PDB file of C-alpha atoms in Angstrom:
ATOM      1  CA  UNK A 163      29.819  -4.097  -8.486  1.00 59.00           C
ATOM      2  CA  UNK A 164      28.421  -7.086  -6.325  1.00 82.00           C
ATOM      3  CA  UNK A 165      27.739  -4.771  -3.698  1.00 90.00           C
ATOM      4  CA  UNK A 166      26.031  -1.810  -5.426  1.00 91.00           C
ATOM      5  CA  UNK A 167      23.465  -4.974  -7.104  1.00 93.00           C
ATOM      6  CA  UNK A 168      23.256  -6.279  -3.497  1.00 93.00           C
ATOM      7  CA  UNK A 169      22.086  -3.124  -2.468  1.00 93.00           C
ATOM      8  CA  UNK A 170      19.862  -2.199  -5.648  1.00 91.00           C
ATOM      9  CA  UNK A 171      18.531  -6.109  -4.972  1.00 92.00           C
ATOM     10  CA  UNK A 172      17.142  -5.625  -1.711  1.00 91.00           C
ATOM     11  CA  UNK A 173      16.225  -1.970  -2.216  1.00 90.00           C
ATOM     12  CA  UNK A 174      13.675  -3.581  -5.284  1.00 90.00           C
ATOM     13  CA  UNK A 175      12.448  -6.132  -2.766  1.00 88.00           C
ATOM     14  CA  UNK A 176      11.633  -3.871  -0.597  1.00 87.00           C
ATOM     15  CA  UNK A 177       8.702  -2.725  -2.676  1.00 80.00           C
ATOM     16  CA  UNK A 178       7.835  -5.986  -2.599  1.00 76.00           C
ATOM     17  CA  UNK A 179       6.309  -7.114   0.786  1.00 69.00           C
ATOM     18  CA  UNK A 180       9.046  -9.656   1.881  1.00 83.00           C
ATOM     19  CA  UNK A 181      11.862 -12.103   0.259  1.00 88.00           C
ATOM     20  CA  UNK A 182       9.973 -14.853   0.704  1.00 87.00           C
ATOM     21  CA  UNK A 183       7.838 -14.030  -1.777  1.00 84.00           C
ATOM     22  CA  UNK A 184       9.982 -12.503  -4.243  1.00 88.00           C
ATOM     23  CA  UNK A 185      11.675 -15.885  -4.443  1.00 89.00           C
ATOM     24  CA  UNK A 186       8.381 -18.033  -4.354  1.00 86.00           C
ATOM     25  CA  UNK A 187       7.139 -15.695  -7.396  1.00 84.00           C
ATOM     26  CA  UNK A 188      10.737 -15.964  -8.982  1.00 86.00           C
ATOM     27  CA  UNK A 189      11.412 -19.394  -8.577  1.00 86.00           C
ATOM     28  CA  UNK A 190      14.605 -19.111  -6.985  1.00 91.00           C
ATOM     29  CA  UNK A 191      15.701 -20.815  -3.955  1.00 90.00           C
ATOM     30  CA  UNK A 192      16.475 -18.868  -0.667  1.00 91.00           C
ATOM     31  CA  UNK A 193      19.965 -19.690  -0.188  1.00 90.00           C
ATOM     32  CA  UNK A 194      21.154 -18.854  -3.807  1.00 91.00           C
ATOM     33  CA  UNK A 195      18.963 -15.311  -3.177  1.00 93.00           C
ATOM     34  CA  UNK A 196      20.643 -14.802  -0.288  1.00 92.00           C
ATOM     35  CA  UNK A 197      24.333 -15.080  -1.736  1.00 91.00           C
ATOM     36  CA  UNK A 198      23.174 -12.185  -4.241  1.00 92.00           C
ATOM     37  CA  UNK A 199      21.350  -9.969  -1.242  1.00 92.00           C
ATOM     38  CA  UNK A 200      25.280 -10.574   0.905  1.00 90.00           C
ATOM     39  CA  UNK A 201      27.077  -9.439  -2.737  1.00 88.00           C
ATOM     40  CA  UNK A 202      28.508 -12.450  -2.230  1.00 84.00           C
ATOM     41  CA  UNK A 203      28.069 -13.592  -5.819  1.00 87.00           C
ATOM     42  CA  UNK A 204      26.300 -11.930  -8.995  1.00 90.00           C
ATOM     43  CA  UNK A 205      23.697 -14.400 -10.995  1.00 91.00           C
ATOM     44  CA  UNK A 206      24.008 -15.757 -14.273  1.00 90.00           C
ATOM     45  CA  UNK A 207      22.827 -13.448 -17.520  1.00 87.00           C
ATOM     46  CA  UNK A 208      19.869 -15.841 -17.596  1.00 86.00           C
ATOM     47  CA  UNK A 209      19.101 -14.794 -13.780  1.00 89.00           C
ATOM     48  CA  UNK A 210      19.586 -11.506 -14.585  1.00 90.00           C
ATOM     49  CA  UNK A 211      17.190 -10.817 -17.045  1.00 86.00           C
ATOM     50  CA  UNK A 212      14.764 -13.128 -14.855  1.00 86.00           C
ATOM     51  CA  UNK A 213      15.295 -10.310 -11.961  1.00 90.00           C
ATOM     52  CA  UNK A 214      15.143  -7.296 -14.131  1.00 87.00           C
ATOM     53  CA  UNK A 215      11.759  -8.446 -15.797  1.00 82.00           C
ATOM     54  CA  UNK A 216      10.051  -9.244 -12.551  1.00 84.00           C
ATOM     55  CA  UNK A 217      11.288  -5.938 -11.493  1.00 84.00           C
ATOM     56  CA  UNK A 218      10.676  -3.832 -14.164  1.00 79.00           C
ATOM     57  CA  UNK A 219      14.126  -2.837 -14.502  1.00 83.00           C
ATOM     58  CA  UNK A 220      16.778  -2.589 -17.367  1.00 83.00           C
ATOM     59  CA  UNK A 221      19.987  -4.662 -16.785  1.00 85.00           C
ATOM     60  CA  UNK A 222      22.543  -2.658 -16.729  1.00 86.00           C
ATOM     61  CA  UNK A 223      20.131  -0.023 -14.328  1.00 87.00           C
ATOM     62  CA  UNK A 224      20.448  -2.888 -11.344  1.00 91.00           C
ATOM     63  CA  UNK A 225      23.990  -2.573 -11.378  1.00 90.00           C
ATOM     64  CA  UNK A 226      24.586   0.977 -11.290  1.00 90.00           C
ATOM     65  CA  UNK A 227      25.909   3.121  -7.960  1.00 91.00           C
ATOM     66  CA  UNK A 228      23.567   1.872  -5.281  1.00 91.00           C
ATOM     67  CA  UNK A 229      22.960   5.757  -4.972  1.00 90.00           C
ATOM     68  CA  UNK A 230      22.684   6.565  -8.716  1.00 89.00           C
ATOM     69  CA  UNK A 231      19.645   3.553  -8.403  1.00 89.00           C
ATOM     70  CA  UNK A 232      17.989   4.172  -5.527  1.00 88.00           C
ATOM     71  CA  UNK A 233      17.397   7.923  -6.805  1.00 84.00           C
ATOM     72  CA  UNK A 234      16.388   6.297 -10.571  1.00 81.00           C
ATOM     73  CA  UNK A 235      13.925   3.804  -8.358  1.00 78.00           C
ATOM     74  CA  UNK A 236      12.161   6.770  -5.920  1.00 74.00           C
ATOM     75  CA  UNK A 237      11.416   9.095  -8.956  1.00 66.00           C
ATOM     76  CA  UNK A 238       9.275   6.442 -10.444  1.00 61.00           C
ATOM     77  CA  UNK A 239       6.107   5.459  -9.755  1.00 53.00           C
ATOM     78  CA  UNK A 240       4.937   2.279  -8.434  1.00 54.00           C
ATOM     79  CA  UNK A 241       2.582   0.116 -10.370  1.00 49.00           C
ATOM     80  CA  UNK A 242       0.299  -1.514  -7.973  1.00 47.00           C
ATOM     81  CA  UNK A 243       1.392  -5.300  -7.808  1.00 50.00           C
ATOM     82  CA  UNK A 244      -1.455  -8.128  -9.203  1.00 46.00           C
ATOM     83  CA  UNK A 245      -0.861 -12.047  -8.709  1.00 49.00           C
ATOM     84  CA  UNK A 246      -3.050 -13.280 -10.830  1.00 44.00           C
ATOM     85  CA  UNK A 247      -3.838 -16.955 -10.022  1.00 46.00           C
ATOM     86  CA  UNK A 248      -2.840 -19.611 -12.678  1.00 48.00           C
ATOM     87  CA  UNK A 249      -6.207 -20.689 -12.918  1.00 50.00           C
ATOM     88  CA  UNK A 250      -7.471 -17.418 -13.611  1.00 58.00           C
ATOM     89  CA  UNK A 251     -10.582 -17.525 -16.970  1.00 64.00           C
ATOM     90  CA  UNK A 252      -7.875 -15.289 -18.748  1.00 61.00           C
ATOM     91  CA  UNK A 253      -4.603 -17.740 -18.656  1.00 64.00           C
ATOM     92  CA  UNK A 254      -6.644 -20.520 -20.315  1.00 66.00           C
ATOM     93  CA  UNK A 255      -6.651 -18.244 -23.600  1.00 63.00           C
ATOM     94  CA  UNK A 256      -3.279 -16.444 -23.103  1.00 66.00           C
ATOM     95  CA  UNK A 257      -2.093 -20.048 -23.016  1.00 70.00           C
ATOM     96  CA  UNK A 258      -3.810 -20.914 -26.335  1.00 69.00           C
ATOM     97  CA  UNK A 259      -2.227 -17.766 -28.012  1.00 69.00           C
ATOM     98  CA  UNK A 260       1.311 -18.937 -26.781  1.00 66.00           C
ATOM     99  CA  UNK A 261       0.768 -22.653 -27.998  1.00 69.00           C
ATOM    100  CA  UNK A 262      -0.516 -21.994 -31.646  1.00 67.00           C
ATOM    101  CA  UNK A 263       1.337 -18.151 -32.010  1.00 69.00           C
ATOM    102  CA  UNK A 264       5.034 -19.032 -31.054  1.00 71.00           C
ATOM    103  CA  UNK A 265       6.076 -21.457 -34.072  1.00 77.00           C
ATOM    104  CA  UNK A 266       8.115 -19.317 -36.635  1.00 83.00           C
ATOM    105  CA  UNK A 267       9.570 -16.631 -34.455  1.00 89.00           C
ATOM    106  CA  UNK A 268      12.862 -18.143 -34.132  1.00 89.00           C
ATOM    107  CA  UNK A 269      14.220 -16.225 -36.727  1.00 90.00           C
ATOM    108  CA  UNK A 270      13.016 -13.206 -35.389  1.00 94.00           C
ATOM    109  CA  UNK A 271      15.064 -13.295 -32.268  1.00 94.00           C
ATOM    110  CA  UNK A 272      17.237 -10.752 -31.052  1.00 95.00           C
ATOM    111  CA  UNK A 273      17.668  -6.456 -30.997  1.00 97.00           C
ATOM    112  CA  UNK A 274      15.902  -3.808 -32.845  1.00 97.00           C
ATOM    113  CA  UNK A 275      15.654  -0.212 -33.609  1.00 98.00           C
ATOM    114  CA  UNK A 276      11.653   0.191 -34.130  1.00 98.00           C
ATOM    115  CA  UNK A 277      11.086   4.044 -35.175  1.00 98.00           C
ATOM    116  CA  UNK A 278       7.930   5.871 -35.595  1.00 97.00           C
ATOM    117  CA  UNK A 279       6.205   9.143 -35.717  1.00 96.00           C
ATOM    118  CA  UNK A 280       5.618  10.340 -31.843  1.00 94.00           C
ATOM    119  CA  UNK A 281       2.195  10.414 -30.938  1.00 91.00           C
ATOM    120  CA  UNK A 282       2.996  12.275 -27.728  1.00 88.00           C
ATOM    121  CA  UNK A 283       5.851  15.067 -29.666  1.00 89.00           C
ATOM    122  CA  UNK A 284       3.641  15.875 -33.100  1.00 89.00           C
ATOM    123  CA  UNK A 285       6.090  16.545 -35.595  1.00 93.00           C
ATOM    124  CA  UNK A 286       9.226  14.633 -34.345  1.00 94.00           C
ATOM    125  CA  UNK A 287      10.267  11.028 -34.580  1.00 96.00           C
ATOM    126  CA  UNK A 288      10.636   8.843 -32.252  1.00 96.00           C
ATOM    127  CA  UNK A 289      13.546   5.221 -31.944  1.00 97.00           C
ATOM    128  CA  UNK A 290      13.448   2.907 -29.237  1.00 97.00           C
ATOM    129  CA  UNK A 291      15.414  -0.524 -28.740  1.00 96.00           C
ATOM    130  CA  UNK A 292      13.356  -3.820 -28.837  1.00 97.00           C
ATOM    131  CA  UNK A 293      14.417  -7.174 -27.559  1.00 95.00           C
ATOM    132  CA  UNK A 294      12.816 -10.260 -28.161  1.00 95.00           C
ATOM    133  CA  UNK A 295      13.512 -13.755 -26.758  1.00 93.00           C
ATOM    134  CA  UNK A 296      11.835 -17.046 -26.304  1.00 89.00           C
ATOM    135  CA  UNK A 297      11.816 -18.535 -23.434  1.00 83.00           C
ATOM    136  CA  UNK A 298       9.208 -20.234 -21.236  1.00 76.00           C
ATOM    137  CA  UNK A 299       6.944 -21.774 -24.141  1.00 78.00           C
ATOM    138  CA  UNK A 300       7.073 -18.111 -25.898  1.00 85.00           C
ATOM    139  CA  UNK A 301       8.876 -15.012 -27.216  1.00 91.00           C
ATOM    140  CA  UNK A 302       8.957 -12.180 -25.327  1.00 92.00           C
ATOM    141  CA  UNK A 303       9.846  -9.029 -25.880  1.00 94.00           C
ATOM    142  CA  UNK A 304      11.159  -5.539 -24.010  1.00 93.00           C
ATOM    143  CA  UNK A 305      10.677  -2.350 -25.682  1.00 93.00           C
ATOM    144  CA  UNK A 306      12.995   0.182 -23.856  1.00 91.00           C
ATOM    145  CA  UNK A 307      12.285   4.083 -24.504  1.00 90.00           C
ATOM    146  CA  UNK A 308      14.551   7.185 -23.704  1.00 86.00           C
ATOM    147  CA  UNK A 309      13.907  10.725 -24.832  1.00 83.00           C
ATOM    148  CA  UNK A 310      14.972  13.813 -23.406  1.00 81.00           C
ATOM    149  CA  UNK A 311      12.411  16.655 -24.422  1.00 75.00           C
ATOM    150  CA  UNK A 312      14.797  19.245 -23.887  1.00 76.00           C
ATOM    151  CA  UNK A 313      18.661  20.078 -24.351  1.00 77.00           C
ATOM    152  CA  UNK A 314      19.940  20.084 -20.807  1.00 78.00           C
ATOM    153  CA  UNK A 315      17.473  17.713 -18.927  1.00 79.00           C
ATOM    154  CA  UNK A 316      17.463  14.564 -17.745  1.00 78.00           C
ATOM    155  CA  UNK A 317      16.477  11.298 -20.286  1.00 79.00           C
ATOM    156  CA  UNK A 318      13.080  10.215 -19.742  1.00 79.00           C
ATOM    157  CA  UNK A 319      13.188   6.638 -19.217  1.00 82.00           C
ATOM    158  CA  UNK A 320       9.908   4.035 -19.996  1.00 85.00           C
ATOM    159  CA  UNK A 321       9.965   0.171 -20.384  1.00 88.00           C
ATOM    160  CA  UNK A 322       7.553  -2.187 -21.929  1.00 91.00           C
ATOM    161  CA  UNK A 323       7.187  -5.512 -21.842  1.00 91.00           C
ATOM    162  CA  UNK A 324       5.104  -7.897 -24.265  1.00 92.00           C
ATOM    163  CA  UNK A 325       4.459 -11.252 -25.593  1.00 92.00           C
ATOM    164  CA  UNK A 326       4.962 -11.462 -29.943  1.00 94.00           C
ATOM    165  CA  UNK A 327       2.233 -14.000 -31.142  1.00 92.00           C
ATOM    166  CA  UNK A 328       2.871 -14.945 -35.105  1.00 91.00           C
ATOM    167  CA  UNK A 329      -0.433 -15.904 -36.634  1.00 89.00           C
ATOM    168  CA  UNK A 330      -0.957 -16.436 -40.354  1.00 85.00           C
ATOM    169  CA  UNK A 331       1.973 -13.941 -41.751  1.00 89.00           C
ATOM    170  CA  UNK A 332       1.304 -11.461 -39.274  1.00 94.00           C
ATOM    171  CA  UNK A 333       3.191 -10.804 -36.615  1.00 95.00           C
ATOM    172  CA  UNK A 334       1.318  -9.749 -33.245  1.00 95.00           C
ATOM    173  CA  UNK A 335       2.507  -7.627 -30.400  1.00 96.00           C
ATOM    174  CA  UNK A 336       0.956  -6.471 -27.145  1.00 94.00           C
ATOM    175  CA  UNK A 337       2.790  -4.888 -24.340  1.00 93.00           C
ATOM    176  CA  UNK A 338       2.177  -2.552 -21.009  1.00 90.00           C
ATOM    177  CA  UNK A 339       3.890   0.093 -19.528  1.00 87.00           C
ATOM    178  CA  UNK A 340       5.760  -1.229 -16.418  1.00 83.00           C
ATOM    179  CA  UNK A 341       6.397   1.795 -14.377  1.00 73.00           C
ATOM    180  CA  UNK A 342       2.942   3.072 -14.112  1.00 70.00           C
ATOM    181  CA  UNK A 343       0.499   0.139 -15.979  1.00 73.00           C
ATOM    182  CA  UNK A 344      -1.127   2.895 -17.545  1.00 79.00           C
ATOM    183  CA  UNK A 345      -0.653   2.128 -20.976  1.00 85.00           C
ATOM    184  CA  UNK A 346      -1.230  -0.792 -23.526  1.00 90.00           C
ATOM    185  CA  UNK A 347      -0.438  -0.990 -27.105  1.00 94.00           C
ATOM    186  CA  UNK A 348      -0.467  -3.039 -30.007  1.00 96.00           C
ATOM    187  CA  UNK A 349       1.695  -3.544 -33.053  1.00 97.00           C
ATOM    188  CA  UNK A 350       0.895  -5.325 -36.305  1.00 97.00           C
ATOM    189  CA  UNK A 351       4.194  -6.323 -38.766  1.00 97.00           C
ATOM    190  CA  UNK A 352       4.857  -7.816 -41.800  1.00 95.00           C
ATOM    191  CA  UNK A 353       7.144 -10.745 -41.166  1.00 92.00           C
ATOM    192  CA  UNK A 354      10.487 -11.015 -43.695  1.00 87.00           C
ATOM    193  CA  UNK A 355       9.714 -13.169 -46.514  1.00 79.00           C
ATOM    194  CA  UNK A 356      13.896 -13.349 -47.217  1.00 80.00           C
ATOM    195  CA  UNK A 357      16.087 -15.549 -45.410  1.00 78.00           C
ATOM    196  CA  UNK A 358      18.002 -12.729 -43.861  1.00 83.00           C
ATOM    197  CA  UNK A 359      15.723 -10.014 -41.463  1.00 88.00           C
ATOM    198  CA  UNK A 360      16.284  -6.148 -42.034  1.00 92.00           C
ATOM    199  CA  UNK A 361      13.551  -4.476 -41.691  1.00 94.00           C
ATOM    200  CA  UNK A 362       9.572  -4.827 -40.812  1.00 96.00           C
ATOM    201  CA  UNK A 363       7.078  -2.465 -41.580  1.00 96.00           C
ATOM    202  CA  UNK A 364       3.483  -2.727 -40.056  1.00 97.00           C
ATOM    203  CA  UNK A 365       1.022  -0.007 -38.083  1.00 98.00           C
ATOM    204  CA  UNK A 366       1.507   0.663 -34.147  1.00 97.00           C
ATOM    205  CA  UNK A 367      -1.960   1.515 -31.808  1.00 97.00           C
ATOM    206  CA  UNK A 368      -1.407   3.097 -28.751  1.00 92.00           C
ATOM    207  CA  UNK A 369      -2.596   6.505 -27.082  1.00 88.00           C
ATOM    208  CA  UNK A 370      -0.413  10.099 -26.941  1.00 81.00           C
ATOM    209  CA  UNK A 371       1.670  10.498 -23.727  1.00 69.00           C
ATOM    210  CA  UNK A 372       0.203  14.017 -23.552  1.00 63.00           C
ATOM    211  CA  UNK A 373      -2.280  14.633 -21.085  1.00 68.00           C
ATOM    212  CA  UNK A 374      -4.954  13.820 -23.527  1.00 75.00           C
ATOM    213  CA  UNK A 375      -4.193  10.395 -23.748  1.00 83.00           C
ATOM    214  CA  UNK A 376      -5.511  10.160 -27.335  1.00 88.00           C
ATOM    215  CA  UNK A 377      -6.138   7.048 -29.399  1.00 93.00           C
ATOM    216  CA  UNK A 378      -3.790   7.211 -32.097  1.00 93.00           C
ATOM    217  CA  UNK A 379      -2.535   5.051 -34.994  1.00 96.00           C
ATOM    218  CA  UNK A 380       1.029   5.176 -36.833  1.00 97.00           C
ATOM    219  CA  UNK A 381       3.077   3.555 -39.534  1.00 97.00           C
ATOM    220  CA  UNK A 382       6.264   1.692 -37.579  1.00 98.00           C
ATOM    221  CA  UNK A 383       9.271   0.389 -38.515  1.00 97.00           C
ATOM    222  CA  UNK A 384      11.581  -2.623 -37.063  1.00 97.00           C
ATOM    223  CA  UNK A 385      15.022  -2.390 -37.986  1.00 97.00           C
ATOM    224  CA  UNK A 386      17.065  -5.576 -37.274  1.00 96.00           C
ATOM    225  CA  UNK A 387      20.686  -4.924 -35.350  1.00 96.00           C
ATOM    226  CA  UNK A 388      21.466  -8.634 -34.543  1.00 94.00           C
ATOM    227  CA  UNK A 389      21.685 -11.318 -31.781  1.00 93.00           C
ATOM    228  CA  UNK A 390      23.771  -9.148 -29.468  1.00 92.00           C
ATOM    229  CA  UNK A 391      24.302  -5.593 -29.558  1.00 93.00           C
ATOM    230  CA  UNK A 392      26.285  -2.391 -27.283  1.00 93.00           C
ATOM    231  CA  UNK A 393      23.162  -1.556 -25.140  1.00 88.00           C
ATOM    232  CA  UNK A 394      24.743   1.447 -23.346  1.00 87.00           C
ATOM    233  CA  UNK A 395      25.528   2.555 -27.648  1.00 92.00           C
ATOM    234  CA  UNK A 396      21.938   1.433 -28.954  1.00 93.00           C
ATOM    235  CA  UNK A 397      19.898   3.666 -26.497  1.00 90.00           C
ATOM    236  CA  UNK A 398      22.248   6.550 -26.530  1.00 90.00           C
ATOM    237  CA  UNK A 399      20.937   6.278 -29.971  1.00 93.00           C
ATOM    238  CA  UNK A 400      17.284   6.513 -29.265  1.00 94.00           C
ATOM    239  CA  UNK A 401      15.074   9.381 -28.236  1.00 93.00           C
ATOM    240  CA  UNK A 402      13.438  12.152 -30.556  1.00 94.00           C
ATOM    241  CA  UNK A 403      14.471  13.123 -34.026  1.00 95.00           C
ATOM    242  CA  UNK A 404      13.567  16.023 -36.421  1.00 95.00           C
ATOM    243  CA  UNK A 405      11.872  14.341 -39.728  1.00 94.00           C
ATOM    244  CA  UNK A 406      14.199  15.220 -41.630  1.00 95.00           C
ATOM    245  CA  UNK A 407      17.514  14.597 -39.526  1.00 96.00           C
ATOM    246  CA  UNK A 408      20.184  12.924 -41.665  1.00 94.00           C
ATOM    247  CA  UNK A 409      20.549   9.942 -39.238  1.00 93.00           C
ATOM    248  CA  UNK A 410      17.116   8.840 -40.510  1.00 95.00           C
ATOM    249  CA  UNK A 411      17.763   7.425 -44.185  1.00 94.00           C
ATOM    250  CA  UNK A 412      15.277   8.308 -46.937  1.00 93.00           C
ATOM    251  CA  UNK A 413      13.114   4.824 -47.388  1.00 94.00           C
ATOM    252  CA  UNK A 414      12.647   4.847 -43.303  1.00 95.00           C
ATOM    253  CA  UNK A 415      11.550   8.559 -43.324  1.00 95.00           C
ATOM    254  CA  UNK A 416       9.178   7.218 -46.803  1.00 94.00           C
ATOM    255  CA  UNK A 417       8.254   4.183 -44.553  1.00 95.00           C
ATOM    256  CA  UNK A 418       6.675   5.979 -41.384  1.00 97.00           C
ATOM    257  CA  UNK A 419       5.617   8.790 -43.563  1.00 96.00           C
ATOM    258  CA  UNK A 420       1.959   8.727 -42.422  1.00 96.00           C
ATOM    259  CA  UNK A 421      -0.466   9.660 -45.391  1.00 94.00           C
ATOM    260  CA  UNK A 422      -3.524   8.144 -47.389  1.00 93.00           C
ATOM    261  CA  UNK A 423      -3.036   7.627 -50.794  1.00 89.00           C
ATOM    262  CA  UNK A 424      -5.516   8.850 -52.878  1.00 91.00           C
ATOM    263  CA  UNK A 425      -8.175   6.181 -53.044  1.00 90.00           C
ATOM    264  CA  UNK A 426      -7.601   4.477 -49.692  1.00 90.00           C
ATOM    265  CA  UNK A 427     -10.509   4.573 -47.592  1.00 92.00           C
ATOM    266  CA  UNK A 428      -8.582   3.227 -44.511  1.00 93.00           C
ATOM    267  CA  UNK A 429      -5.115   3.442 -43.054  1.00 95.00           C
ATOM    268  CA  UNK A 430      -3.285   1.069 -43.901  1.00 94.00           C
ATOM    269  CA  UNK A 431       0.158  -0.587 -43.628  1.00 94.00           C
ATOM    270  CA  UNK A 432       2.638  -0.631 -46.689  1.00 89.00           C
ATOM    271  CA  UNK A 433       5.296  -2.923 -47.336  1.00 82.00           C
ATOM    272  CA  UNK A 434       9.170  -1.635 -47.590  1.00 73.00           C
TER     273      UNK A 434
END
């Protein structure tokens, strides 16, 4: 294993320009990123996740067959790279959101299923795996999607990754698309008013995968599976559903049911 990550390691930096500044952007000194490019030791879970977020990765993707990677790398396409400067007129207010948007998201910590209507597949549903942590000032979170269209082909594999902001009983979250940076979307829930989390309801914005790329708008929910969780088991379980499969209980089919009740001049979110 330490030498199919040393290999993934420096295969990822080589999209990068040079190790210098992988470990200037990282934070990591040279002589501890050298002992992981010689597979002479593996970093800590903390590193890890440091590594796979910078590269846009999944954890358990870096240390997979050095051959079984390096295919899963070359089939994806490369965002183009942006350093934006500290100083930059946007940071000033993305700092403001993390000061006054991170207190009371503690308790939202951890994995979940979040399951919605597809806006690329009409008529099928669609479950990823979320993960949110704080660290750095904030909580973050990674929102990791695998379908497979088709019985017989290979998953389709996308990862986004966001920043939750919780602002006066709503909670706020904004993510990209890292493989391409073609996509943004936002998602509006309903925090959990009990002392135990199970499931969030809210509305989801974000535009089709189909070559349309239409605006579209759809009930979502957040299903809470804990601190810790099976990752290879969790996304084996996401991907594609029929409505009315018999994995997807009645109130989350109800839930994500998206309809107007009669007198509703807007969509609009309901509560579990």
């Amino acid at each position: 294993m330490h030498q199919d990550f040393a290999a993934n390691l420096r295969l990822l930096c080589s999209y990068r320009g040079s190790i210098a500044e992988v470990c200037r952007l990282l934070k990591i000194n040279r002589p501890q990123f050298n002992r992981y490019l010689g597979g002479r030791h593996l970093p800590s879970a903390h590193i890890l996740r440091r590594l796979c977020d910078f590269f846009g990765v999944e954890e358990y993707e870096i240390l997979l067959p050095a051959a079984r990677f390096a295919e899963l790398v070359r089939l994806r396409p490369r965002a183009p790279r942006i350093d934006a400067a500290a100083s930059s007129p946007e940071a000033a207010h993305f700092g403001r959101l993390k000061a006054i948007g991170s207190a009371g998201l503690e308790k939202y910590l951890g994995y979940y299923f979040e399951t919605y209507c597809s806006m690329a597949y009409p008529g099928r549903v669609l479950r990823n795996i979320v993960r949110f942590e704080q660290r750095e000032g904030g909580v973050f979170y990674r929102r990791s999607e695998r379908l497979i269209e088709r019985p017989g082909e290979r998953a389709y594999r996308a990862v986004y990754r966001g920043m939750a902001h919780f602002l006066t009983d709503r909670i706020f979250l904004v993510d990209y698309e890292t493989l391409t940076g073609l996509e943004i979307s936002q998602t509006i829930l309903f925090p959990s008013f009990k002392n135990r989390i199970t499931r969030l309801t809210g509305l989801k914005l974000g535009v089709s995968g189909s070559g349309e790329r239409m605006p579209c708008c759809a009930r979502v929910v957040y299903d809470y599976l804990g601190h810790s969780v099976d990752l290879r088991q969790a996304l084996s379980l996401c991907g594609l559903y029929a409505p009315d499969d018999p994995r997807l209980d009645g109130a989350l089919r109800t839930a994500i049911t998206n309809d107007i009740a009669p007198g509703e001049a807007l969509f609009r979110a309901r509560f579990v």
